[in-house]
Structures are given as C-alpha cells and as structure tokens.
Short mmCIF file of C-alpha atoms and ligand atoms in Angstrom, two decimals:
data_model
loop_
_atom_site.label_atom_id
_atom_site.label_comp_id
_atom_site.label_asym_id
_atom_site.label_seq_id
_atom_site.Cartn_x
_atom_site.Cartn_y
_atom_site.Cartn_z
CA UNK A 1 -9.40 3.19 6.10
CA UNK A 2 -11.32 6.28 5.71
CA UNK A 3 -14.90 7.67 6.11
CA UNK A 4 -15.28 9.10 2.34
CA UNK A 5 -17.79 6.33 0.97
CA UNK A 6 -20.88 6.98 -1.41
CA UNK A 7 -24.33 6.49 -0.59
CA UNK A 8 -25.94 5.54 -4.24
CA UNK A 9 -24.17 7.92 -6.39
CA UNK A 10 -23.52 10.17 -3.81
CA UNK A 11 -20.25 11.00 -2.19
CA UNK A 12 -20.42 11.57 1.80
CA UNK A 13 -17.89 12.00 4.00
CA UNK A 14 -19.59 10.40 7.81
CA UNK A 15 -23.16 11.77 7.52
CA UNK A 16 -22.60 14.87 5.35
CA UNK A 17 -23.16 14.90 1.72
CA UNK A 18 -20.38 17.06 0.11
CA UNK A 19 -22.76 18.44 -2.63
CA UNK A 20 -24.99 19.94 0.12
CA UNK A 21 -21.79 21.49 1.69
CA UNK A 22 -20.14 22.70 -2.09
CA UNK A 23 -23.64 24.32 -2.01
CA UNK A 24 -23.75 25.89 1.54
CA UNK A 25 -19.88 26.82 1.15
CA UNK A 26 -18.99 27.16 -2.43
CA UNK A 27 -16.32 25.60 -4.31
CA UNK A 28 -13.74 24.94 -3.49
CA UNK A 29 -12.77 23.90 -0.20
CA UNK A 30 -10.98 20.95 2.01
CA UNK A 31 -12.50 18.89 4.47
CA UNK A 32 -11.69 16.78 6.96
CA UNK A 33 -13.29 13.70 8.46
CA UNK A 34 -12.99 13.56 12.13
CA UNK A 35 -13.53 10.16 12.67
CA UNK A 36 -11.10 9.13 10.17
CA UNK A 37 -8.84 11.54 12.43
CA UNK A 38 -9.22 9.88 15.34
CA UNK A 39 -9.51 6.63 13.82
CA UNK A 40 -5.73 7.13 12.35
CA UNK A 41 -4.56 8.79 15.61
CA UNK A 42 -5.97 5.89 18.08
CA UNK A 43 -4.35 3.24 15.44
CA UNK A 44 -0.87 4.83 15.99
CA UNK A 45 -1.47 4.67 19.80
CA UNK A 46 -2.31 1.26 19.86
CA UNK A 47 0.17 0.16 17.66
CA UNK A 48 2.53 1.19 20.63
CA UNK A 49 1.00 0.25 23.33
CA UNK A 50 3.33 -1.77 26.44
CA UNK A 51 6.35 0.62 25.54
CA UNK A 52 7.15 3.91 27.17
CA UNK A 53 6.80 6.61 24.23
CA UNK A 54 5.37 9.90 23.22
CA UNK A 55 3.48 11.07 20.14
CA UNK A 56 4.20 13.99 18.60
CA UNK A 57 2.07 14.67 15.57
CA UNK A 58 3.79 16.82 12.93
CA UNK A 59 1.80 19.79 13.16
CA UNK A 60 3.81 21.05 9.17
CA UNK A 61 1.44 18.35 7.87
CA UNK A 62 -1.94 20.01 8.77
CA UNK A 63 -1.95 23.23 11.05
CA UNK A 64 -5.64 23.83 11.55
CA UNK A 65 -6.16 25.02 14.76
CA UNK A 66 -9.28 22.47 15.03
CA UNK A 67 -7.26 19.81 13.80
CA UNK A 68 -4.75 20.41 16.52
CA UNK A 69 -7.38 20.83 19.20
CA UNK A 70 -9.10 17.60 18.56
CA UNK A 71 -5.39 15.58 18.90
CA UNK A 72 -4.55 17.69 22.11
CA UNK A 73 -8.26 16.15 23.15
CA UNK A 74 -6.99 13.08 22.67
CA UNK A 75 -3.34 13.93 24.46
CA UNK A 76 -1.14 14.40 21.73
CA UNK A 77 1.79 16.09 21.88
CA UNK A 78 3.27 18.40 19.01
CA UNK A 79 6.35 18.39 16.61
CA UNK A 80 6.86 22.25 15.97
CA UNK A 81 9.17 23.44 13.46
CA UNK A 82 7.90 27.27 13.78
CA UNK A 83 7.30 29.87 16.79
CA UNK A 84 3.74 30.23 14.63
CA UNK A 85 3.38 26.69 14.98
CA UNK A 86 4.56 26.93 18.60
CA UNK A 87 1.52 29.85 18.63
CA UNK A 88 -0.92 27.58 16.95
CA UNK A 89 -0.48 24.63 19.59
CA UNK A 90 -1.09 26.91 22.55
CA UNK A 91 -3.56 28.68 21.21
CA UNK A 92 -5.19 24.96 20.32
CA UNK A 93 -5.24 23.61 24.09
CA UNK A 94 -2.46 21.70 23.51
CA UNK A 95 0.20 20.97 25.94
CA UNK A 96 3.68 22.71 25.81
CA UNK A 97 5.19 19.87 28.13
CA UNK A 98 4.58 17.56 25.06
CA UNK A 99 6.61 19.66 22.52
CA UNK A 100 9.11 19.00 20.45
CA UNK A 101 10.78 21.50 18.40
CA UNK A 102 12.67 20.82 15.11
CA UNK A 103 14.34 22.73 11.72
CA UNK A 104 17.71 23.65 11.02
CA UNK A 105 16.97 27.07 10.76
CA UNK A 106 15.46 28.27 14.33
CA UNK A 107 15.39 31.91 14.79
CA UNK A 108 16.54 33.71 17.93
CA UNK A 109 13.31 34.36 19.27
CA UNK A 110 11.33 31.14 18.24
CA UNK A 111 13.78 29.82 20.62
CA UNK A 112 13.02 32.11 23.63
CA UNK A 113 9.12 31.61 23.29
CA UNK A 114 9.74 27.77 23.32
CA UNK A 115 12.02 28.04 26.54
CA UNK A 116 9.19 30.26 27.79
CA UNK A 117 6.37 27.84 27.18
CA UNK A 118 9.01 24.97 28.49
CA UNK A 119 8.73 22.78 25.49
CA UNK A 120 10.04 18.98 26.29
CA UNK A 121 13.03 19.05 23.60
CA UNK A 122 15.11 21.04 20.87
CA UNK A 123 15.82 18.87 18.28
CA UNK A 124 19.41 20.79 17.28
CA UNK A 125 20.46 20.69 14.01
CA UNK A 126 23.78 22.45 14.23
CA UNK A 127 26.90 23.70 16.66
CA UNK A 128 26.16 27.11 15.69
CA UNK A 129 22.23 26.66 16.58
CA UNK A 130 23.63 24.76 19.61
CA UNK A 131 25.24 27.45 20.76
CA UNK A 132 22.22 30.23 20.23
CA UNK A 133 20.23 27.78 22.39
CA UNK A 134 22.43 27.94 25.26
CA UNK A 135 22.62 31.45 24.91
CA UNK A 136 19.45 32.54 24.85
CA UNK A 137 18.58 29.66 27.47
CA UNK A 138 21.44 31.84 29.90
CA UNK A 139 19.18 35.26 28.98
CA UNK A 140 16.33 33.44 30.35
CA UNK A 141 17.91 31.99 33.52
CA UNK A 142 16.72 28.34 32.21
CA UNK A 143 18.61 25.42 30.99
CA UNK A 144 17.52 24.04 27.83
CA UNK A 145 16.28 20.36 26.67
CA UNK A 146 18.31 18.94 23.66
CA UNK A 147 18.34 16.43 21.20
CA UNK A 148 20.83 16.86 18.21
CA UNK A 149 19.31 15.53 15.12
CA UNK A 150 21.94 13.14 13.20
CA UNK A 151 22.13 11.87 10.18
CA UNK A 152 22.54 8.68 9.83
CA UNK A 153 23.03 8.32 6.44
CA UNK A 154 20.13 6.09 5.69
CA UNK A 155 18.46 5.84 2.25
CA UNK A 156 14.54 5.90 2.65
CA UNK A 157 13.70 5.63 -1.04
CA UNK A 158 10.96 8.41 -1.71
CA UNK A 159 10.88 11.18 -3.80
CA UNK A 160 14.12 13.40 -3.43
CA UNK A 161 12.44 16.24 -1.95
CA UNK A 162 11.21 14.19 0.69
CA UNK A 163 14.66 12.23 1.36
CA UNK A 164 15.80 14.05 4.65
CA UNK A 165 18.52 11.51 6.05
CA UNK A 166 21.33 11.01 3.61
CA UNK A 167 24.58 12.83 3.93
CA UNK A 168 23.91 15.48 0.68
CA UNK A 169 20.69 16.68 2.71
CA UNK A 170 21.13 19.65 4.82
CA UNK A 171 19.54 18.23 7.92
CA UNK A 172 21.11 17.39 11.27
CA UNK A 173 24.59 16.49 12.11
CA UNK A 174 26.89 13.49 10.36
CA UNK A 175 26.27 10.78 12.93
CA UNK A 176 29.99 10.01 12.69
CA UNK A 177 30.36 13.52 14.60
CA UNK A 178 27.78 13.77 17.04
CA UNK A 179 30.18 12.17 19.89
CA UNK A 180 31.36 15.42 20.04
CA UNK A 181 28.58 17.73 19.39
CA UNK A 182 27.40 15.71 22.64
CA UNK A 183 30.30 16.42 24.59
CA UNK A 184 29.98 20.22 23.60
CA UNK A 185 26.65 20.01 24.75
CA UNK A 186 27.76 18.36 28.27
CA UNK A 187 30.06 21.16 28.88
CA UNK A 188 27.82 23.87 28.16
CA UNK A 189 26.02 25.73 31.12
CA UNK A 190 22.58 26.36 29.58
CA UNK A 191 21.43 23.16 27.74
CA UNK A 192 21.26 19.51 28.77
CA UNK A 193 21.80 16.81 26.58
CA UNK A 194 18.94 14.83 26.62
CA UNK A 195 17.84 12.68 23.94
CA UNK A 196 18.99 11.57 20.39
CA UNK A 197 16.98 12.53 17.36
CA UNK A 198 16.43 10.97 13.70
CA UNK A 199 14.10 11.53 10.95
CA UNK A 200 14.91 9.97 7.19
CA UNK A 201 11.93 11.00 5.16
CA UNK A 202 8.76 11.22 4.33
CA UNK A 203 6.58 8.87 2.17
CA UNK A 204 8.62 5.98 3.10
CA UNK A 205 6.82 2.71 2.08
CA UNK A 206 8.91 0.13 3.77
CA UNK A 207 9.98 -0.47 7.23
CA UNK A 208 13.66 -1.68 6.81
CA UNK A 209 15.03 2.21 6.09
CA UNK A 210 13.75 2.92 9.90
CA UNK A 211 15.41 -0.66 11.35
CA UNK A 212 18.48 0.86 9.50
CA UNK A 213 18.50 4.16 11.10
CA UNK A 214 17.27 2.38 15.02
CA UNK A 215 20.33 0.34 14.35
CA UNK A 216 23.03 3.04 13.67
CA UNK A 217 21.11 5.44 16.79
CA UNK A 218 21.33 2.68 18.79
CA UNK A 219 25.47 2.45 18.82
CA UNK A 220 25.33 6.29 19.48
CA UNK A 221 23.28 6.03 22.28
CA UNK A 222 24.97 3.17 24.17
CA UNK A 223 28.18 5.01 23.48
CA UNK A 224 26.86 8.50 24.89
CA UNK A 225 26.04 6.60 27.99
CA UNK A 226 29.86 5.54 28.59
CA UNK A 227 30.74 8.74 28.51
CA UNK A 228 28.27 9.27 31.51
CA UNK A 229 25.79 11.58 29.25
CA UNK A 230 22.16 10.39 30.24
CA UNK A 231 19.80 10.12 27.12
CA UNK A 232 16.70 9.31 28.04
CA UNK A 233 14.65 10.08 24.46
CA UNK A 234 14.94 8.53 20.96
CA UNK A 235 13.29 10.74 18.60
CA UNK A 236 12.67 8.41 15.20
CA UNK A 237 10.77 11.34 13.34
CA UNK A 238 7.78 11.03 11.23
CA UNK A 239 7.91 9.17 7.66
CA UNK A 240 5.26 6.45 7.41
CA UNK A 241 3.48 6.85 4.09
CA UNK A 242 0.60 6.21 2.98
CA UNK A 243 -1.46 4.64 0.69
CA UNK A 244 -1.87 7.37 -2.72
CA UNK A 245 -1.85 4.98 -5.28
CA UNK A 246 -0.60 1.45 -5.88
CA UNK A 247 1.85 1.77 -2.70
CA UNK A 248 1.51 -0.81 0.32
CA UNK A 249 2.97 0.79 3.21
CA UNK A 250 2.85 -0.98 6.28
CA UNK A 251 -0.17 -0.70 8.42
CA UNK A 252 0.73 1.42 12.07
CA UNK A 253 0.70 -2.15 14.04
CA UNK A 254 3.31 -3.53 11.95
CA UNK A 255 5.77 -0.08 12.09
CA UNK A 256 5.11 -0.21 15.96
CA UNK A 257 5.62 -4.12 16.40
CA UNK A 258 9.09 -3.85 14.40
CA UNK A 259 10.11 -0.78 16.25
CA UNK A 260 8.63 -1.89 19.50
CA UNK A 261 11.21 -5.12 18.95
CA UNK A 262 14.62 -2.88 17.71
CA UNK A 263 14.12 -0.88 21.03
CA UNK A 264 12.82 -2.29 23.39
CA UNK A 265 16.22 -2.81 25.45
CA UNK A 266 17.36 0.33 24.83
CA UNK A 267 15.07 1.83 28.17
CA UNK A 268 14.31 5.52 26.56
CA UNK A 269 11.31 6.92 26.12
CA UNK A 270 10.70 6.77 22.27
CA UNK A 271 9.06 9.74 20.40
CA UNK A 272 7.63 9.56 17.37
CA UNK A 273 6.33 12.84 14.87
CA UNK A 274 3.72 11.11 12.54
CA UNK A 275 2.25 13.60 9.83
CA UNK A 276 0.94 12.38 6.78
CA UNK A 277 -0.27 9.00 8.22
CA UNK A 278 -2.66 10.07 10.58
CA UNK A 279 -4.03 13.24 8.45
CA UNK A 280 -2.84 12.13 4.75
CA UNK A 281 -6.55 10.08 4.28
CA UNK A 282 -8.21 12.08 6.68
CA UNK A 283 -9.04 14.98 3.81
CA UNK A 284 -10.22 15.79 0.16
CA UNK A 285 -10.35 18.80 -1.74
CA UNK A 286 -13.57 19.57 -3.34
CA UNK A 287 -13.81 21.36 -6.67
CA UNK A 288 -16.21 22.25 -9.63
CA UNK A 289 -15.42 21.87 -13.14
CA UNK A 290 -15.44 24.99 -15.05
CA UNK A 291 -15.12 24.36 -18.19
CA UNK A 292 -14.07 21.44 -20.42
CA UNK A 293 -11.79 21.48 -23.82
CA UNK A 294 -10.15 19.04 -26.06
CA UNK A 295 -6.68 20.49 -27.60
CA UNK A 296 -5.95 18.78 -30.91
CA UNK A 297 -7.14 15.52 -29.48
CA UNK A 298 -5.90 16.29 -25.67
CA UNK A 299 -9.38 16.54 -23.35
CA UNK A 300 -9.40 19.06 -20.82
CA UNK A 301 -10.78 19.02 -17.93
CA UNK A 302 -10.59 22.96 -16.24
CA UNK A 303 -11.67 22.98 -12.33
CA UNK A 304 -11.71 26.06 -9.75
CA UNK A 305 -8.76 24.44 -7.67
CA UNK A 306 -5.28 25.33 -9.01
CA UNK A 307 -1.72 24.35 -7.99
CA UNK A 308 -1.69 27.55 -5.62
CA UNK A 309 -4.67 24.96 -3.62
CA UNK A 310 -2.76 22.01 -4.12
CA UNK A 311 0.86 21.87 -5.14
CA UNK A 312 1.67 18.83 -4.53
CA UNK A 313 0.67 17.13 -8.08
CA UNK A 314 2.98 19.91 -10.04
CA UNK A 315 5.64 20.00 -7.15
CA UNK A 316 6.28 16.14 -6.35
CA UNK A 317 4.73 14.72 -9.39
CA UNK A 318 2.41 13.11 -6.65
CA UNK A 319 -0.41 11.16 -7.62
CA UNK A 320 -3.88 11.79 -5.68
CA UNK A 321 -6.80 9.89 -6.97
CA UNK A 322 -10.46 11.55 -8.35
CA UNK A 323 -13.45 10.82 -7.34
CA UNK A 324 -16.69 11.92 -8.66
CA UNK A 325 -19.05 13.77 -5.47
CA UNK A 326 -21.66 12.81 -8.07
CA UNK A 327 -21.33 9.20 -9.95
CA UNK A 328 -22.11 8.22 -14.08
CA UNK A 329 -22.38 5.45 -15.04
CA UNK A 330 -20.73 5.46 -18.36
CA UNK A 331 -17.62 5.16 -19.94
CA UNK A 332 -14.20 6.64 -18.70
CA UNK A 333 -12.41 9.20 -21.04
CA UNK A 334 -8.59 9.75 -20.64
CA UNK A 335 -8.05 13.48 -19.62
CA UNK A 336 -5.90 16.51 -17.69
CA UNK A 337 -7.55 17.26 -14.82
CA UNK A 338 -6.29 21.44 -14.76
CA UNK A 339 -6.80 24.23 -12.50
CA UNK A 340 -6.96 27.89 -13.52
CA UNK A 341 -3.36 29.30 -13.00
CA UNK A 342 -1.27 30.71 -15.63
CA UNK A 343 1.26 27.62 -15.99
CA UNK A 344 1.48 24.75 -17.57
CA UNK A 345 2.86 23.05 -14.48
CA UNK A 346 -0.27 23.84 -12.80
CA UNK A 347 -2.77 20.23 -12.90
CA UNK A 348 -4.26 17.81 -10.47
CA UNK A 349 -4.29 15.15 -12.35
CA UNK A 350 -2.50 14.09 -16.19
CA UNK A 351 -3.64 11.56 -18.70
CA UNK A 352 -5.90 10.61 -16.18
CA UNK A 353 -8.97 7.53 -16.83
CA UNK A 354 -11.63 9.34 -15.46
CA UNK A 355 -15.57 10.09 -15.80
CA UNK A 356 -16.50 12.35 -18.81
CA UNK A 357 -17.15 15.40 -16.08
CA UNK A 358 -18.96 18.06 -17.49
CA UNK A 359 -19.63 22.01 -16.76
CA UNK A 360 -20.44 22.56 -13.10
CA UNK A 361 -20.07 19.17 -12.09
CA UNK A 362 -18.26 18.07 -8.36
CA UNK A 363 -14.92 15.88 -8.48
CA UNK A 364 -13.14 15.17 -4.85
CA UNK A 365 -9.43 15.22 -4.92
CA UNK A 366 -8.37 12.18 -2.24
CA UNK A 367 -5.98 12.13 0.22
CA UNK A 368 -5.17 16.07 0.57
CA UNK A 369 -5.49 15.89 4.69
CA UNK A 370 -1.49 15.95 4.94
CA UNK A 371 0.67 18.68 3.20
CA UNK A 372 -2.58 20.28 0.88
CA UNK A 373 -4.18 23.17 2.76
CA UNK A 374 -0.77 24.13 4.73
CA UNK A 375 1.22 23.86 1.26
CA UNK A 376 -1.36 26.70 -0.58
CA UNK A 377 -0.61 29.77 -1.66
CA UNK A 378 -1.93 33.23 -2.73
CA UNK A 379 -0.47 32.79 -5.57
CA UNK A 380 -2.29 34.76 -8.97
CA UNK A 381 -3.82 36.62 -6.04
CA UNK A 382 -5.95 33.92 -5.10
CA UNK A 383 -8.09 33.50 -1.91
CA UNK A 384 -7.25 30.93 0.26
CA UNK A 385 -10.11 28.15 0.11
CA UNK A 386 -12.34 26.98 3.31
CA UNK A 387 -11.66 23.98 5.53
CA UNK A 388 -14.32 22.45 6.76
CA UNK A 389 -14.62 19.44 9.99
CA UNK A 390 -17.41 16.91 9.60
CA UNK A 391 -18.28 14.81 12.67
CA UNK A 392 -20.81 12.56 12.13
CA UNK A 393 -23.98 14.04 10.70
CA UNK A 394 -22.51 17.96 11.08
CA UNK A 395 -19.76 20.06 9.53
CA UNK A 396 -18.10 23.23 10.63
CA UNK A 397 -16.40 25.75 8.25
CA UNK A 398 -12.91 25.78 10.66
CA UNK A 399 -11.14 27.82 8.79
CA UNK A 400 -13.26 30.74 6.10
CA UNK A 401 -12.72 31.75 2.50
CA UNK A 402 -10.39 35.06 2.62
CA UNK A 403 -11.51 37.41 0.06
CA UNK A 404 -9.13 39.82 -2.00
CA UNK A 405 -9.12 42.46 0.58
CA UNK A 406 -7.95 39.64 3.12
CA UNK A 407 -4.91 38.99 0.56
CA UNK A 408 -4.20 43.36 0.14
CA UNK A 409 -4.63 43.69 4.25
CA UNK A 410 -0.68 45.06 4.87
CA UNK A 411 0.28 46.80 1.26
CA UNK A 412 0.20 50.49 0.74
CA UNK A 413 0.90 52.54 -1.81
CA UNK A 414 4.26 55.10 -1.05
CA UNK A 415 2.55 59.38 -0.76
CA UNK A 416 5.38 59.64 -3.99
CA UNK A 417 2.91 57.63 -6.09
CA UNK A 418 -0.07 58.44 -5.00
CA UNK A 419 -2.62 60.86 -6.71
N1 LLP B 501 9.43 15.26 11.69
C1 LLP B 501 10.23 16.01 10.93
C2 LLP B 501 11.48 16.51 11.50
C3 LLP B 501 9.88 16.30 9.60
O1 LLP B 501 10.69 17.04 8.86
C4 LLP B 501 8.66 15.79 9.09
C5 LLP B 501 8.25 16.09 7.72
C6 LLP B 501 7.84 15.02 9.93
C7 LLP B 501 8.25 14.77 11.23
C8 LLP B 501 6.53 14.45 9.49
O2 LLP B 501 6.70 13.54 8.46
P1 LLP B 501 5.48 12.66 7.92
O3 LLP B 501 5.09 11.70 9.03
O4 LLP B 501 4.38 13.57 7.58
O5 LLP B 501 6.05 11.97 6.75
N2 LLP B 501 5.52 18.47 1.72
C9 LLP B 501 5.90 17.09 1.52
C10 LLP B 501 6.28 16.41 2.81
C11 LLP B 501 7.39 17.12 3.54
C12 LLP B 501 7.74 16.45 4.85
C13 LLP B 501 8.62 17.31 5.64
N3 LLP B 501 8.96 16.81 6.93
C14 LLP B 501 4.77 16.36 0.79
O6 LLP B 501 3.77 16.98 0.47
O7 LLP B 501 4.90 15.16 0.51
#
C-alpha cells in the first residue's frame, strides 16, 4: 500500500503532482512519500506488538538523513554497517542506545566511534574481528556488546546476490562452530557475549526460510545458556520482500504472528533490521524521455536516468514497474526502456508493454525507495540526482543535484603536468 495514485491522468504522490515538481526540480530525481513511510514503519510495529523486541531499520537500504530522522521520530533504532552510517544516524537525531552494528569487514576505527557513541550490539562476523573488538574495547577502558552472526545454513530462495545465509556466502560464522566462538567470547576481558545474530537474505518471499533459521538459533541459544552464557537478544536480520512484480510476500502481520509464535518462549528481546519493506514502496524515480528510436524493429525508449541512478535493473535483473506521471489512452507498444550510459547493460526496463512515450514526456520508475538512491553512482561523470520528501500537500528537495564541480571537488592535477 502506497500513496503514488493518479488524479485523472495525473500521477501524485499525497498532494503533490510530480510534473509540477519535475518542473520546479528538473529531471531526474527520487522521491519519497512520507506517509507511505510511516505507514510501512507503524505496520511493522504493530505487527509485533505484546512481544519484547527492537526495530532496527537497515539504514544500507535508504541513508537519507531525512529519511532517518523521520524513523528516529518515530523511535527507531538503526542497523549500521558503516562508521558513515554510524555518522549519518547521529547526525539524524537518532539514538545510539538503539544501534546495531553489522558487516564482516569492520575497520579499526568504525569500531572505536561505535564503542564511543555506546551502540547496543556488534554483530561479529569473525574470531579475528572478535578479537579487534576486544582490543580496541581494552584501549577505550569499555567492554563491548556482542552478537556473533551465524550461519545457519538456511536457503532463502532469492536472487544469489541477495542469498546471505548459506554456507558458500562469506557472512558470519558456521553455526556448527559458534559454541566456541561463544566461549572465546566469555573468556575475553573486553566484550560480553550478549545476543545471537542471523540474517539469510534479502527479497525473501516466503516465511518458512526464517521458521528454518528461528529453529536452528533456537538450539544455539538454549545450549549457550547451559554453559551459563546469558543471551538476552535474537537478532533475525532484515529480508522481507516486497511486492515488485507478480511476488506475494507476506504482509508484516503475518511475518510477526509466525515469528511472534517460534519465539515466544525463548524470553529474549528480539531485534529485527527491516530495509526494503518499509522503504522499498515508499519511492519512485522520476525521469524524462529524451529521445525515442526503433533499431531494425527494436523500439527504444532513451530517458535521462541511467544504470549509474538505478542499478538495480542491470545488476539483479530486477524488475521495477513504469508508470506514466502523465496517462494516454491508447495502445501499449513493446519497448527498452534505456538510460544514457555507454553500455549495453545499462536499461530500466526490457521488452517492456508500455505507453508509446514520446520526446519530453514523464515516466515514474516504482518501487526505488530501498537500495536505488544509496546504490548510484558517479559513474560517466554523472551528477548525483535530487531526493525529494513529500508530506501531504508539500515537498522538500532533502538531498540537491551535485553539479560537475561537486563530482571534481578532491582531484588535482600533479605541478609535473601542469602548464
Ligand atoms: N541486515 C543485514 C545484516 C543486511 O545485510 C541487510 C541487507 C538487511 C538487514 C536489510 O535487508 P532488507 O530488509 O532490506 O532485505 N542491494 C540489494 C539488497 C542487498 C541487501 C543487503 N543486506 C538489492 O538492491 O536488492
């Protein structure tokens, strides 16, 4: 459910029409509906209210400092995998207490700045990383909160790139081996084993991969607590998908009701990272059509968005559906939807039944809320585009255009080639 709806042929997006914004702003841009924030965010609370839990949305999945602001509003906590993410939540309003910080790679002094801000958990990937954390914790004169992060060696049937818990992926620990990690973790001075994390995937689609992994945490946990090592947090991790295409995913309520039911006895304090569930539908990406061209019998159509805007069509092979800002009523045509970029790899949409657009007209690229602006690039030297926050009957550039200076800010040219 979303707040992207047309008023006669007209797009809007709340109160605002997006052609009177792709005029103010230019073209082309992202934009987020708050309500349909909100509206995602409240849904994931509800679905879990009555049991003791924290939520941690996944800040990778849309950084936007207004973005993060309105969740911290509405108490959010933050999963961090970053010390710029780490930057971006403080600087946001939100609340270090309510931090969780995951990655298998976490640098030496990410680490210190989230012992400094007290985050409420490391999510540890690794001895090695375990043993940097109690380090730097004993620099510090603190003792550090930890989680590991094991794998439990669960399929969650998504795209590859996506698939984060089974045993080829580099993440976490093998859960056959985190008795031991644990007990490492006991016996160091600097870090205190507190909770067990897990996170499968992104994009999942059906609720049993989760059950699969609650089930296989569960044993861990019960068997931490004979050996007298307290856990008091099970972190499942983002994943729920959303709807792109033709997928059904389950609705929040139902993911919380079968969760709320697998855990319940297990008297921790769940945490959960939602990303692309509560932002995924929350956000389009508006662009103009250039030009249009039919190759030997292949339409065309060429916007001002590229891949460097939006990867995630040439990177994923993800599908994210068109809509016109401005509707014909006519027939469809059958065409590439292309951006700009010097590669064939680079299109929003292929062999696509869509409007005939033609030069200078508006098309909205859907559910872009959750890994679009974060994912973009400079790439062919290429400004970053706008973001923009509607609420109700206003909108608010949150994040401007750079401009080609913005992208040379940093480079210099050596004396030895300079004339
Ligand atoms: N927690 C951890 C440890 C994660 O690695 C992720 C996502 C999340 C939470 C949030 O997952 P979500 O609820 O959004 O599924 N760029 C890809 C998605 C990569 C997801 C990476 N990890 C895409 O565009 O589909």
């Amino acid at each position: 459910m979303h707040h992207f709806k047309y008023r006669g042929d007209q797009l809007y997006c709340e109160d605002v029409s997006i052609r009177e914004v792709a005029e103010k702003v230019g073209t082309p841009f992202y934009l987020y509906s708050r309500a349909t924030l909100e509206r995602h965010y409240l849904a994931f609370e509800k679905a879990l209210k009555g049991t003791s839990h924290r939520i941690c949305y996944s800040v990778k999945a849309n950084s936007n400092l207004a973005v993060l602001a309105l969740f911290a509003r509405l108490g959010s906590g933050f999963d961090i995998v970053s010390g710029g993410e780490l930057a971006r939540v403080l600087k946001s309003g939100g609340d270090p207490s309510k931090v969780v910080f995951s990655g298998v790679g976490k640098g030496t002094e990410e680490i210190g700045a989230a012992l400094e801000a007290g985050i409420l958990l490391f999510n540890v990937e690794s001895l090695p990383e375990l043993r940097e954390i109690d380090r730097v914790a004993g620099l510090l004169g603190k003792r550090a909160p930890v989680a590991f992060r094991v794998n439990p060696d669960v399929d969650p049937r998504t795209h590859p790139y996506i698939s984060t818990g089974l045993k080829q992926n580099k993440f976490g620990i093998p859960i056959e081996e985190a008795v031991e990690a644990y007990r490492l973790a006991r016996d160091l001075p600097h870090v205190e084993p507190l909770g067990v994390d897990c996170h499968i995937g992104s994009q999942l689609t059906e609720i049993a991969p989760f059950l699969a992994a609650v089930e296989k945490v569960k044993g861990l946990i019960e068997t931490l607590r004979k050996e007298g090592i307290a856990i008091r947090y099970f972190d499942l991790g983002g994943g729920l998908g959303i709807n792109y295409d033709e997928e059904e995913p389950p609705h929040p309520t139902e993911y919380g009701r079968a969760l709320i039911r697998h855990t319940q006895d297990l008297d921790c304090t769940m945490i959960f990272e939602p990303g692309r569930v509560i932002v995924g539908n929350a956000g389009i990406l508006v662009t103009r059509v250039r030009y249009t061209k039919e190759n030997l019998g292949r339409k065309f159509i060429i916007v001002d968005a590229g891949m460097n805007d939006l990867v995630r069509p040439s990177l994923y092979q993800a599908y994210h559906r068109i809509q016109a800002v401005e509707r014909k009523i006519t027939e469809n045509i059958t065409a590439d939807v292309v951006g700009p970029i010097c590669e064939s790899g680079d299109f929003l949409a292929q062999e696509r039944e869509i409007q005939p657009y033609e030069q200078g007209d508006l098309m909205a690229v859907m559910s872009v809320g959750g890994y679009g602006f974060v994912m973009s690039s400079n790439y062919n030297t290429r400004p970053r585009v706008p973001e923009i926050l509607v609420t109700e009957d206003r909108y608010f550039v949150v994040r401007k255009r750079e401009t080609a200076e913005d992208l040379m800010r940093g480079e210099s040219i050596p004396p030895f080639l300079q004339r």
